[in-house]
PDB file of C-alpha atoms in Angstrom:
ATOM      1  CA  SER A 697      35.478 -71.995   6.805  1.00 54.00           C
ATOM      2  CA  GLY A 698      36.426 -74.598   9.221  1.00 76.00           C
ATOM      3  CA  LYS A 699      37.821 -72.091  11.551  1.00 81.00           C
ATOM      4  CA  PRO A 700      36.364 -71.415  14.802  1.00 84.00           C
ATOM      5  CA  LEU A 701      34.116 -68.017  14.828  1.00 88.00           C
ATOM      6  CA  PRO A 702      36.965 -65.845  16.687  1.00 89.00           C
ATOM      7  CA  HIS A 703      39.448 -66.647  13.969  1.00 87.00           C
ATOM      8  CA  ARG A 704      36.928 -65.896  11.315  1.00 90.00           C
ATOM      9  CA  ALA A 705      35.873 -61.948  12.901  1.00 94.00           C
ATOM     10  CA  LEU A 706      39.433 -61.581  12.951  1.00 93.00           C
ATOM     11  CA  ASP A 707      40.339 -62.477   9.479  1.00 92.00           C
ATOM     12  CA  ASP A 708      37.223 -60.353   8.362  1.00 95.00           C
ATOM     13  CA  PHE A 709      38.328 -57.433   9.941  1.00 96.00           C
ATOM     14  CA  LEU A 710      42.318 -57.783   8.773  1.00 95.00           C
ATOM     15  CA  ALA A 711      40.502 -58.174   5.084  1.00 95.00           C
ATOM     16  CA  ARG A 712      38.839 -55.022   5.540  1.00 96.00           C
ATOM     17  CA  GLN A 713      41.819 -53.087   6.743  1.00 95.00           C
ATOM     18  CA  GLY A 714      43.945 -54.724   3.702  1.00 93.00           C
ATOM     19  CA  ILE A 715      46.209 -56.918   6.162  1.00 90.00           C
ATOM     20  CA  THR A 716      47.314 -60.608   5.310  1.00 88.00           C
ATOM     21  CA  PRO A 717      46.718 -62.512   8.409  1.00 90.00           C
ATOM     22  CA  ILE A 718      49.498 -64.963   9.400  1.00 91.00           C
ATOM     23  CA  GLU A 719      48.103 -68.404   9.808  1.00 89.00           C
ATOM     24  CA  VAL A 720      48.997 -70.329  12.736  1.00 91.00           C
ATOM     25  CA  LEU A 721      46.165 -72.355  13.292  1.00 88.00           C
ATOM     26  CA  PRO A 722      46.898 -75.120  10.523  1.00 89.00           C
ATOM     27  CA  ALA A 723      50.244 -75.653  12.144  1.00 92.00           C
ATOM     28  CA  MET A 724      48.591 -75.922  15.688  1.00 91.00           C
ATOM     29  CA  GLU A 725      46.074 -78.093  14.380  1.00 90.00           C
ATOM     30  CA  LYS A 726      48.905 -80.573  13.080  1.00 94.00           C
ATOM     31  CA  LEU A 727      50.081 -81.181  16.485  1.00 95.00           C
ATOM     32  CA  PRO A 728      49.317 -84.300  18.461  1.00 96.00           C
ATOM     33  CA  ARG A 729      46.342 -82.957  21.065  1.00 94.00           C
ATOM     34  CA  GLN A 730      48.377 -84.117  23.891  1.00 96.00           C
ATOM     35  CA  GLN A 731      51.363 -81.837  22.761  1.00 95.00           C
ATOM     36  CA  LEU A 732      49.049 -78.993  22.307  1.00 94.00           C
ATOM     37  CA  GLU A 733      47.794 -79.004  25.459  1.00 94.00           C
ATOM     38  CA  THR A 734      51.120 -78.689  26.930  1.00 96.00           C
ATOM     39  CA  LEU A 735      51.567 -75.296  25.138  1.00 96.00           C
ATOM     40  CA  TYR A 736      49.080 -73.536  27.618  1.00 96.00           C
ATOM     41  CA  ILE A 737      49.335 -72.327  31.103  1.00 96.00           C
ATOM     42  CA  ARG A 738      46.508 -73.317  33.185  1.00 95.00           C
ATOM     43  CA  ASP A 739      43.497 -71.211  32.100  1.00 94.00           C
ATOM     44  CA  ARG A 740      44.115 -72.986  28.698  1.00 91.00           C
ATOM     45  CA  ILE A 741      43.597 -69.894  26.757  1.00 92.00           C
ATOM     46  CA  HIS A 742      47.050 -68.172  26.849  1.00 95.00           C
ATOM     47  CA  LEU A 743      50.232 -69.888  25.635  1.00 96.00           C
ATOM     48  CA  ASN A 744      53.024 -70.697  28.162  1.00 98.00           C
ATOM     49  CA  ALA A 745      57.023 -70.020  27.183  1.00 98.00           C
ATOM     50  CA  GLU A 746      56.856 -73.157  24.865  1.00 97.00           C
ATOM     51  CA  GLY A 747      53.700 -71.989  23.175  1.00 97.00           C
ATOM     52  CA  HIS A 748      55.252 -68.440  22.616  1.00 97.00           C
ATOM     53  CA  ARG A 749      58.474 -70.460  21.139  1.00 97.00           C
ATOM     54  CA  LEU A 750      56.396 -72.337  18.707  1.00 96.00           C
ATOM     55  CA  PHE A 751      54.093 -69.477  17.651  1.00 96.00           C
ATOM     56  CA  ALA A 752      57.466 -67.094  17.110  1.00 96.00           C
ATOM     57  CA  GLU A 753      59.028 -70.354  15.124  1.00 95.00           C
ATOM     58  CA  TRP A 754      55.852 -70.279  12.959  1.00 95.00           C
ATOM     59  CA  THR A 755      55.525 -66.472  12.297  1.00 95.00           C
ATOM     60  CA  GLY A 756      58.958 -65.402  12.312  1.00 94.00           C
ATOM     61  CA  PRO A 757      59.443 -65.985   8.420  1.00 93.00           C
ATOM     62  CA  ALA A 758      56.229 -64.229   7.621  1.00 91.00           C
ATOM     63  CA  LEU A 759      56.936 -61.249  10.056  1.00 91.00           C
ATOM     64  CA  TRP A 760      60.831 -61.222   8.878  1.00 91.00           C
ATOM     65  CA  ALA A 761      59.619 -61.130   5.099  1.00 90.00           C
ATOM     66  CA  TRP A 762      57.325 -58.445   5.791  1.00 84.00           C
ATOM     67  CA  ILE A 763      59.919 -56.439   7.759  1.00 87.00           C
ATOM     68  CA  GLY A 764      62.536 -56.630   4.827  1.00 86.00           C
ATOM     69  CA  HIS A 765      59.415 -55.561   2.311  1.00 78.00           C
ATOM     70  CA  ARG A 766      58.869 -52.397   4.074  1.00 71.00           C
ATOM     71  CA  ALA A 767      62.543 -51.741   4.560  1.00 72.00           C
ATOM     72  CA  GLU A 768      62.462 -51.862   0.884  1.00 72.00           C
ATOM     73  CA  ARG A 769      60.361 -49.061   0.190  1.00 65.00           C
TER      74      ARG A 769
END
């Protein structure tokens, strides 16, 4: 896989737990580098408010689907 090691390790862990990951890396990789760099605070590791807004946009549909599925049980 072309994913960075931390992402692969997390995917492996989630698979062992029977948890399907919500993928945001493909959406992030589609952004131009200049825009991507504006989504982080100064440490370049943690997302800023706009980064979190996009993260919620990318993960929201899958989370709501999961919540709805769980509520139907």
